[in-house]
Coordinates of N, CA and C in Angstrom, one line a residue:
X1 N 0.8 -1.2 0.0 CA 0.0 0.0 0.0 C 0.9 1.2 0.0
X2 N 0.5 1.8 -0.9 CA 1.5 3.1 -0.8 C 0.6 4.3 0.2
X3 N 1.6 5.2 0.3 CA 1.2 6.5 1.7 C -0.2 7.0 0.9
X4 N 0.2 7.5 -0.6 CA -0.9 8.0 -0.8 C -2.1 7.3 -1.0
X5 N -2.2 6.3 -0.8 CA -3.7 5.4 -0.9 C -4.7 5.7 0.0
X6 N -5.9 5.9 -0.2 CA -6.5 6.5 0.8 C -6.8 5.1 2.3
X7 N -7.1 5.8 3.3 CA -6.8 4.8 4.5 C -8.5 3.9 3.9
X8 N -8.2 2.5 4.7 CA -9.9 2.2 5.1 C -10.5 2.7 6.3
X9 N -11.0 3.5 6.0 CA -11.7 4.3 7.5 C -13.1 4.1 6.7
X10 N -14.1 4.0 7.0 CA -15.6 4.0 6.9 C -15.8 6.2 6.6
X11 N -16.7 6.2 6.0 CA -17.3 7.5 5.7 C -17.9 8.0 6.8
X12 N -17.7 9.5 7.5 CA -18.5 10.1 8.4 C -20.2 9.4 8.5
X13 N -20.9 9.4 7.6 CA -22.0 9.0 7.3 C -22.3 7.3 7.6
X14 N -21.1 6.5 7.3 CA -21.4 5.0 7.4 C -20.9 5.2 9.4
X15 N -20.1 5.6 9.8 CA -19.7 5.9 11.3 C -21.1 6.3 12.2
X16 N -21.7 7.5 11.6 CA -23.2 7.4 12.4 C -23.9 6.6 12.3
X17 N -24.1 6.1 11.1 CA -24.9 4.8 11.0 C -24.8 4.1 12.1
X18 N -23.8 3.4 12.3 CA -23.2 2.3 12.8 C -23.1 2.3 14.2
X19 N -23.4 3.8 15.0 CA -23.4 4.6 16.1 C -25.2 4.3 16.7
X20 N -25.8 4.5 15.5 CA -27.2 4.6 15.3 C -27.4 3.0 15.8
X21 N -27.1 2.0 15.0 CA -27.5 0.9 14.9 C -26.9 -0.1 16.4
X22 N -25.6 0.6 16.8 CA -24.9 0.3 18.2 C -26.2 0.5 19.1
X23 N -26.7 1.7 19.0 CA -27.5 2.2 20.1 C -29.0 1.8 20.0
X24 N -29.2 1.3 19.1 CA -30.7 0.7 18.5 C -30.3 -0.8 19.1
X25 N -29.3 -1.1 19.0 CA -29.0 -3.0 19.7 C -29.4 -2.9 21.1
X26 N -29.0 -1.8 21.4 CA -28.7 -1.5 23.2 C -30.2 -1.5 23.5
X27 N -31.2 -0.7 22.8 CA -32.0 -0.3 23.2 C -33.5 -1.7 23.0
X28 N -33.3 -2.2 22.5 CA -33.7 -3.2 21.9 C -33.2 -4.6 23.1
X29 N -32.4 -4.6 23.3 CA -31.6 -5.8 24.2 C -32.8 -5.4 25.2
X30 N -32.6 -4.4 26.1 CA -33.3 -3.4 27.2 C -34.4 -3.5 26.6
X31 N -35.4 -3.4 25.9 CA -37.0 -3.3 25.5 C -37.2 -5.6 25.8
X32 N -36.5 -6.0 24.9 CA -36.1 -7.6 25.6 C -36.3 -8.2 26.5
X33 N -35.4 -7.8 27.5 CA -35.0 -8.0 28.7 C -36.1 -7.4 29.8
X34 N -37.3 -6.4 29.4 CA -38.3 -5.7 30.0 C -39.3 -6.7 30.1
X35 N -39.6 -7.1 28.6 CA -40.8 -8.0 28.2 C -40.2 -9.5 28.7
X36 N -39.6 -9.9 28.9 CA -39.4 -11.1 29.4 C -39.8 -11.3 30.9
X37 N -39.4 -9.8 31.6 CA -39.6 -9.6 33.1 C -41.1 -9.5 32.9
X38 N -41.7 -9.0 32.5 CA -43.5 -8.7 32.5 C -43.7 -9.8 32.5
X39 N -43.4 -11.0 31.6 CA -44.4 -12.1 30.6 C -44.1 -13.1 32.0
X40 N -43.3 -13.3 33.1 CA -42.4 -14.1 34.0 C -43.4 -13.6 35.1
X41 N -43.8 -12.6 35.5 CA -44.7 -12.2 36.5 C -46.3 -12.7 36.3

């Protein structure tokens, strides 16, 4: 690879994505883990 090759870094726009989708897992796990407690009572 030469210096000038551009790096693999992901695009500003694929980074939020991926920020977005991080935090949609999280939130999702937790919505989960809620309904399982309800459905158990």
């Amino acid at each position: 690879m030469l210096w000038s090759d551009p790096r693999d870094e992901p695009s500003p726009e694929a980074r939020r994505m991926q920020r977005k989708l991080h935090r949609a897992g999280h939130v999702l796990a937790v919505l989960a883990l809620l309904i399982a407690v309800l459905l158990m009572v």
